[in-house]
Amino acid sequence: MGGLRSPSTSTTPLHSTLTSKPSTVVLRSKTATMATSLQDGARVDPDQLFTKYTIAEVREKQIQLSADAEAKQEELRVMVGERYRELLQSSTVIISLASSAKRVHDALDEIRDAIQSQRSPPVRNRISNITKEDSHLRTLQALCAHIKLLLDAPEQLWRLIEREKYFQAAWLFLLARVVHRALIRDDAQDEESWLNQGVDVLEQFPLIQRQWESVSHFRTQIIHRATLSLRATEKPYEDICATLLTLHILESRPLTDTLTIYLSQRTKTLNVLLSKGGEISGKSVHNGQPAETHTSGTSKHLHTKDEVKRSVQSLLAVISDTLNISREIFAASSAKPLATQVLEYMQEESPSTPAQTLPARFLVNTQAILAMLPSSTYLSLLPQNIKSYKPFVDLSSSSNLCTERLEEKLGDWFTQSTANVRDALRRAFSSLQNVVGVWRVRSALQKWISRCGLNHDERSVLSRLVDEATGERTTGIWKSALAHAKEVFVEQLKIVRPEEVEEFSPLYSIYCPLPVPAHPPPGSGPSAFEASFQVLRARLARQLQGRTPRLQEVLSLLEDTAVTVQRDLSRISGKEEQSQLVEDVVTSYRPEAENLCSEIINILAESVDRLMKDLDLVSGAKCLVFYGRLALELSTSSFASNIGCGHATQTNFRQGTTALFTQVVECWKNHATSSEIARYTAGITALQSRITATASAGPSLLTLECLHSLSSSLYALGLVHHPLPFSDVGFETITKFSTSFVDAVDDSVYLDHDQALFDLYFLRLVVSTWGRGSEVLLDEAITRIETQLHSPGKSRHDLDHSASETLARTQMLITALLPVSAHPAKDSGDKLAALLSHGVPTLDTTFVPAVNLAQPSSRFPLLLVDKR
């Protein structure tokens, strides 16, 4: 800084600067110029600075340079603190590289010196060395071919296992094992050993042993996968044969043991199907397990006949395929078994078996196996003994399976399998809900069994299994229908109420309009019209039979069940080959049907006995009449015959229901006649208290009302459509009423003797119309009354005439108490004689109506009448 104080260097510029008048702009421009020059060159002479710039500019630049120096120092300190470790590592690496380079340089120098110090070999030994080198090269090439096969074997084995080509995989594994044994052979006495050829295989190539360890576990893999593949169904017998021969050559098992393995695996397949109800496909996945079917929206129970058929058929297919494949492989009838042909083809140098007789998958040799490997041309360097290798097969008697032994093992397996399938068939058939579907499935299965390829005895066993399941399910369906019918019948009888029991009315029953059947939708076929017509026809038939809706509801429970059973029986009885099975089914089912008929009679009898205790009530009488009509309908119905009962049971059922009806009717007659006599007695008592004298001109009104009430009650029984019971009940009712009426007259229950004579004569005339000589009791009562009259007011002729005239006028009111005459009365020649069979009333008397009738309107004759 001594230059800063030099007067020589600062006097002139400072003086010039102070004396001059520079502007601010000029000063700033100079300062900027100085800064630029300082940045361009770091080494600037101070004398030049003081020469070019002023003191102020130099001081300003000094401050700037000091700040820059401090910033650079701070930046240096930060950089050294952050990158110190990197600098140390870099230095260490640089030192290591330097030492390594030095060692390489020294090694190269040593190699150069060693090469320069060696002598060239004699010329006469070059030819022998070349020969040895060629032999050694061939040895190494053969060794490489061996190692190459071991290296390529695992991938190819996996590929063959995935494709389920277990026979080729077993051959390749055995070939790899032979190659490995050839590599580790160390016999010093063998000239062809690797040691004698200058190669220590195990010492120089440890890869061989490690590679063999990776290949050796394929034996268990092949055996395991091949064994599991035997469970798959729907595989051709050639694949099964190849799999069994794989087990035979890998495990050195006799054919008898391989058959045992095959049958055990098929048993497991059958068990899987049994546990899943047969809903399983025949395909197999890669692990050998059967693939499950995935059903959507299906319950565990089968419901359609197609599903049941497929389920049962899959079970039977496992059995038939196992037997057929076993015989095809081990005991062919026309030629040698397939297994024997393949084994002989494998062992013979020049196979006598034509190649055309064997499937292509069995035409396997070592050359074909080597051709499947990658770079197979390189494997041509293998020795001839390896390229012509064939697996060892013992063709002695221990490997062959005799026919007797085969049939014995197959017979035992067949017996065990059919025993396991029997319950499965029953469970499968139990999901069918109608007999027709059961027998259609049975027919389809029988057709399949006839074409399954088994012998006659085995087909017979399978047919019996199907028939047993069919018969049991058919019987079960019918028994369930009977049990349901009985249960509902009992429930219906329990809920019978008097207000629900309609009285029978001919007008209501015959002339009640039926609902018009709905018109089928457009496009319907003839069957739709026929169905609606059949429904209308059934309703008309029930209407004409006089069945009330409540009675029809109860009877239909039993009759519909019987019709269903009979329809099923007629459908399954069409073919002769199933006649014995149908007969067995009917025989096993008949006791249940007969038991149902007996229980129905017992149930009705208990209900009738219970109601007889409350017969005094009107409700009890109505329900009792309902049970009587129910028994009568059952006695004439075809229920017992349609339900499948025997002739003796049918007769007993009709007799039992008829006896029950007779009991009900007898009870009803007693109740009806006693009620009417009580009504008559009460009426007579009331009239006697009000009337002092009467002028008798005919039967009393009370007697006619009682007879009319009895006739209406008889119609309410609903017996109009049963001529024989109706006529008998009518006669017995009027007879019982006459007897009770005589007893009442004997007890002096009448207005006077003349009126009693009119009533008795009228009753005698009504009873005499039956022509059964039952009017003796009435004659005796008339005689007793006449003896009590000292001066009878009417003669016998007048009384008879009055009774006849009254009967002619009232016969339409008491028709139920009169017999139906086949010969109409001939008292009148007009048409009324054909309608009034018990006489036409005379017209010479003036008819006096009971009430005053209104005169007809003048417009009445003008009304149009449709005469169509």
PDB file of N, CA and C in Angstrom, residues 635-667:
ATOM      1  N   SER A 635    -119.839 -94.259  -0.003  1.00  0.00           N
ATOM      2  CA  SER A 635    -120.276 -95.638  -0.258  1.00  0.00           C
ATOM      3  C   SER A 635    -120.557 -95.890  -1.727  1.00  0.00           C
ATOM      4  N   THR A 636    -120.931 -94.854  -2.455  1.00  0.00           N
ATOM      5  CA  THR A 636    -121.207 -95.007  -3.886  1.00  0.00           C
ATOM      6  C   THR A 636    -120.079 -94.487  -4.762  1.00  0.00           C
ATOM      7  N   SER A 637    -119.073 -93.883  -4.151  1.00  0.00           N
ATOM      8  CA  SER A 637    -117.973 -93.320  -4.928  1.00  0.00           C
ATOM      9  C   SER A 637    -116.987 -94.421  -5.327  1.00  0.00           C
ATOM     10  N   SER A 638    -116.154 -94.085  -6.314  1.00  0.00           N
ATOM     11  CA  SER A 638    -115.106 -95.017  -6.759  1.00  0.00           C
ATOM     12  C   SER A 638    -113.807 -94.800  -6.009  1.00  0.00           C
ATOM     13  N   PHE A 639    -113.886 -94.153  -4.853  1.00  0.00           N
ATOM     14  CA  PHE A 639    -112.682 -93.837  -4.097  1.00  0.00           C
ATOM     15  C   PHE A 639    -111.924 -95.095  -3.695  1.00  0.00           C
ATOM     16  N   ALA A 640    -112.627 -96.070  -3.146  1.00  0.00           N
ATOM     17  CA  ALA A 640    -111.952 -97.269  -2.642  1.00  0.00           C
ATOM     18  C   ALA A 640    -111.273 -98.048  -3.757  1.00  0.00           C
ATOM     19  N   SER A 641    -111.885 -98.093  -4.932  1.00  0.00           N
ATOM     20  CA  SER A 641    -111.278 -98.834  -6.043  1.00  0.00           C
ATOM     21  C   SER A 641    -110.127 -98.039  -6.672  1.00  0.00           C
ATOM     22  N   ASN A 642    -110.292 -96.724  -6.792  1.00  0.00           N
ATOM     23  CA  ASN A 642    -109.219 -95.917  -7.388  1.00  0.00           C
ATOM     24  C   ASN A 642    -108.004 -95.802  -6.490  1.00  0.00           C
ATOM     25  N   ILE A 643    -108.216 -95.862  -5.190  1.00  0.00           N
ATOM     26  CA  ILE A 643    -107.098 -95.698  -4.278  1.00  0.00           C
ATOM     27  C   ILE A 643    -106.202 -96.915  -4.255  1.00  0.00           C
ATOM     28  N   GLY A 644    -106.670 -98.031  -4.805  1.00  0.00           N
ATOM     29  CA  GLY A 644    -105.829 -99.226  -4.915  1.00  0.00           C
ATOM     30  C   GLY A 644    -106.091-100.292  -3.880  1.00  0.00           C
ATOM     31  N   CYS A 645    -107.263-100.295  -3.266  1.00  0.00           N
ATOM     32  CA  CYS A 645    -107.577-101.327  -2.270  1.00  0.00           C
ATOM     33  C   CYS A 645    -107.956-102.636  -2.959  1.00  0.00           C
ATOM     34  N   GLY A 646    -107.851-103.740  -2.195  1.00  0.00           N
ATOM     35  CA  GLY A 646    -108.301-105.026  -2.698  1.00  0.00           C
ATOM     36  C   GLY A 646    -109.818-105.117  -2.718  1.00  0.00           C
ATOM     37  N   HIS A 647    -110.325-106.175  -3.365  1.00  0.00           N
ATOM     38  CA  HIS A 647    -111.784-106.325  -3.492  1.00  0.00           C
ATOM     39  C   HIS A 647    -112.447-106.473  -2.125  1.00  0.00           C
ATOM     40  N   ALA A 648    -111.827-107.215  -1.239  1.00  0.00           N
ATOM     41  CA  ALA A 648    -112.414-107.393   0.089  1.00  0.00           C
ATOM     42  C   ALA A 648    -112.465-106.068   0.845  1.00  0.00           C
ATOM     43  N   THR A 649    -111.406-105.303   0.743  1.00  0.00           N
ATOM     44  CA  THR A 649    -111.393-104.006   1.430  1.00  0.00           C
ATOM     45  C   THR A 649    -112.408-103.044   0.819  1.00  0.00           C
ATOM     46  N   GLN A 650    -112.561-103.071  -0.504  1.00  0.00           N
ATOM     47  CA  GLN A 650    -113.560-102.224  -1.143  1.00  0.00           C
ATOM     48  C   GLN A 650    -114.963-102.562  -0.647  1.00  0.00           C
ATOM     49  N   THR A 651    -115.247-103.867  -0.559  1.00  0.00           N
ATOM     50  CA  THR A 651    -116.563-104.294  -0.072  1.00  0.00           C
ATOM     51  C   THR A 651    -116.779-103.866   1.371  1.00  0.00           C
ATOM     52  N   ASN A 652    -115.740-104.052   2.187  1.00  0.00           N
ATOM     53  CA  ASN A 652    -115.869-103.660   3.597  1.00  0.00           C
ATOM     54  C   ASN A 652    -116.025-102.145   3.738  1.00  0.00           C
ATOM     55  N   PHE A 653    -115.357-101.405   2.893  1.00  0.00           N
ATOM     56  CA  PHE A 653    -115.462 -99.939   2.956  1.00  0.00           C
ATOM     57  C   PHE A 653    -116.870 -99.492   2.590  1.00  0.00           C
ATOM     58  N   ARG A 654    -117.416-100.056   1.531  1.00  0.00           N
ATOM     59  CA  ARG A 654    -118.785 -99.679   1.134  1.00  0.00           C
ATOM     60  C   ARG A 654    -119.789-100.106   2.188  1.00  0.00           C
ATOM     61  N   GLN A 655    -119.585-101.277   2.740  1.00  0.00           N
ATOM     62  CA  GLN A 655    -120.508-101.730   3.786  1.00  0.00           C
ATOM     63  C   GLN A 655    -120.401-100.859   5.030  1.00  0.00           C
ATOM     64  N   GLY A 656    -119.175-100.485   5.383  1.00  0.00           N
ATOM     65  CA  GLY A 656    -118.987 -99.651   6.569  1.00  0.00           C
ATOM     66  C   GLY A 656    -119.603 -98.272   6.401  1.00  0.00           C
ATOM     67  N   THR A 657    -119.396 -97.647   5.253  1.00  0.00           N
ATOM     68  CA  THR A 657    -119.985 -96.321   5.030  1.00  0.00           C
ATOM     69  C   THR A 657    -121.501 -96.402   4.911  1.00  0.00           C
ATOM     70  N   THR A 658    -121.998 -97.488   4.311  1.00  0.00           N
ATOM     71  CA  THR A 658    -123.449 -97.653   4.211  1.00  0.00           C
ATOM     72  C   THR A 658    -124.069 -97.841   5.595  1.00  0.00           C
ATOM     73  N   ALA A 659    -123.400 -98.634   6.423  1.00  0.00           N
ATOM     74  CA  ALA A 659    -123.908 -98.827   7.785  1.00  0.00           C
ATOM     75  C   ALA A 659    -123.861 -97.512   8.567  1.00  0.00           C
ATOM     76  N   LEU A 660    -122.816 -96.739   8.343  1.00  0.00           N
ATOM     77  CA  LEU A 660    -122.730 -95.449   9.013  1.00  0.00           C
ATOM     78  C   LEU A 660    -123.835 -94.511   8.533  1.00  0.00           C
ATOM     79  N   PHE A 661    -124.121 -94.546   7.235  1.00  0.00           N
ATOM     80  CA  PHE A 661    -125.213 -93.733   6.706  1.00  0.00           C
ATOM     81  C   PHE A 661    -126.550 -94.191   7.289  1.00  0.00           C
ATOM     82  N   THR A 662    -126.736 -95.472   7.375  1.00  0.00           N
ATOM     83  CA  THR A 662    -127.984 -96.002   7.945  1.00  0.00           C
ATOM     84  C   THR A 662    -128.138 -95.562   9.393  1.00  0.00           C
ATOM     85  N   GLN A 663    -127.042 -95.581  10.128  1.00  0.00           N
ATOM     86  CA  GLN A 663    -127.097 -95.138  11.520  1.00  0.00           C
ATOM     87  C   GLN A 663    -127.461 -93.661  11.610  1.00  0.00           C
ATOM     88  N   VAL A 664    -126.858 -92.859  10.751  1.00  0.00           N
ATOM     89  CA  VAL A 664    -127.148 -91.431  10.768  1.00  0.00           C
ATOM     90  C   VAL A 664    -128.608 -91.178  10.385  1.00  0.00           C
ATOM     91  N   VAL A 665    -129.088 -91.874   9.338  1.00  0.00           N
ATOM     92  CA  VAL A 665    -130.454 -91.664   8.877  1.00  0.00           C
ATOM     93  C   VAL A 665    -131.452 -92.119   9.946  1.00  0.00           C
ATOM     94  N   GLU A 666    -131.145 -93.206  10.592  1.00  0.00           N
ATOM     95  CA  GLU A 666    -132.041 -93.687  11.641  1.00  0.00           C
ATOM     96  C   GLU A 666    -132.130 -92.668  12.775  1.00  0.00           C
ATOM     97  N   CYS A 667    -130.987 -92.127  13.131  1.00  0.00           N
ATOM     98  CA  CYS A 667    -130.980 -91.101  14.173  1.00  0.00           C
ATOM     99  C   CYS A 667    -131.722 -89.847  13.701  1.00  0.00           C
TER     100      CYS A 667
END
